[in-house]
Amino acid sequence: MRAFSTIEILIALAILTAAITAAALVGFGTPFMLANMKLEAIALYAEDADLSRIEHQSWTRLQAIRSVASTTVDGFERSRTIEEIQDDSSLQAESTVSWTDVYGTKRSSTLETVLTSSTDDNPCDPFVSSSWTTPQARSYPLSVGGLLPNTITNDSYPISDLHAVESTLIASIRATTLIASPTLFFFDVSNTTNTPLLIGNGFDNASTSR
């Protein structure tokens, strides 16, 4: 039988020591890791709650939102910074929470968002368009002589669905009497003061619309 050399014994002891050390680190380190994750989750929740609150406030009272100096609650230092952007029609909001983790290290987290007023009536503003609190309803007949030109087949076009993609409004037709009648219409609605402009039509290939 071959005997083990001193070097082999030392290597085996080193491997065993490393394994025991790793197991000990996992056993003792996991509770601290979980505690730090809990602290970070609390900080993120506080930031999200603060931004959600002022986003709701901005719908009607944008200019009433102010920066908040640092305050400490339950070991968490909280602050809010507000900066005006886009000719005073929008605000950049940052919510910051700082805390000390279980290892004594100072940590911080920041969330930010852009706030706009729902009562801004400047149609050229890139963030808002018209007033969301005073919507205007307009009615247009989807028929030849109404929104449709004479080049479209004269038929009945009952709308089954509407979908807006940026400045394009898509109208889907539930059913038509004539097989040659379109079942999809595309309108340019970029100018809300004008009548929607037909820019295209087509077929959805659904058997139920025939």
GROMACS .gro file of N, CA, C and O in nm, residues 164-169 189-190:
model
   32
  164ALA      N    1  -5.576   5.390  -3.201
  164ALA     CA    2  -5.492   5.505  -3.234
  164ALA      C    3  -5.345   5.470  -3.220
  164ALA      O    4  -5.303   5.414  -3.118
  165VAL      N    5  -5.266   5.501  -3.323
  165VAL     CA    6  -5.121   5.483  -3.321
  165VAL      C    7  -5.059   5.617  -3.353
  165VAL      O    8  -5.058   5.660  -3.468
  166GLU      N    9  -5.010   5.686  -3.249
  166GLU     CA   10  -4.957   5.821  -3.262
  166GLU      C   11  -5.062   5.910  -3.329
  166GLU      O   12  -5.169   5.932  -3.273
  167SER      N   13  -5.039   5.960  -3.449
  167SER     CA   14  -5.134   6.051  -3.513
  167SER      C   15  -5.224   5.981  -3.615
  167SER      O   16  -5.291   6.046  -3.694
  168THR      N   17  -5.226   5.848  -3.612
  168THR     CA   18  -5.309   5.771  -3.706
  168THR      C   19  -5.421   5.699  -3.631
  168THR      O   20  -5.397   5.633  -3.530
  169LEU      N   21  -5.543   5.715  -3.680
  169LEU     CA   22  -5.659   5.646  -3.623
  169LEU      C   23  -5.702   5.536  -3.719
  169LEU      O   24  -5.724   5.561  -3.838
  189VAL      N   25  -5.507   6.206  -3.782
  189VAL     CA   26  -5.574   6.289  -3.682
  189VAL      C   27  -5.473   6.377  -3.608
  189VAL      O   28  -5.491   6.410  -3.492
  190SER      N   29  -5.364   6.412  -3.678
  190SER     CA   30  -5.259   6.493  -3.615
  190SER      C   31  -5.307   6.633  -3.581
  190SER      O   32  -5.261   6.694  -3.486
   0.00000   0.00000   0.00000
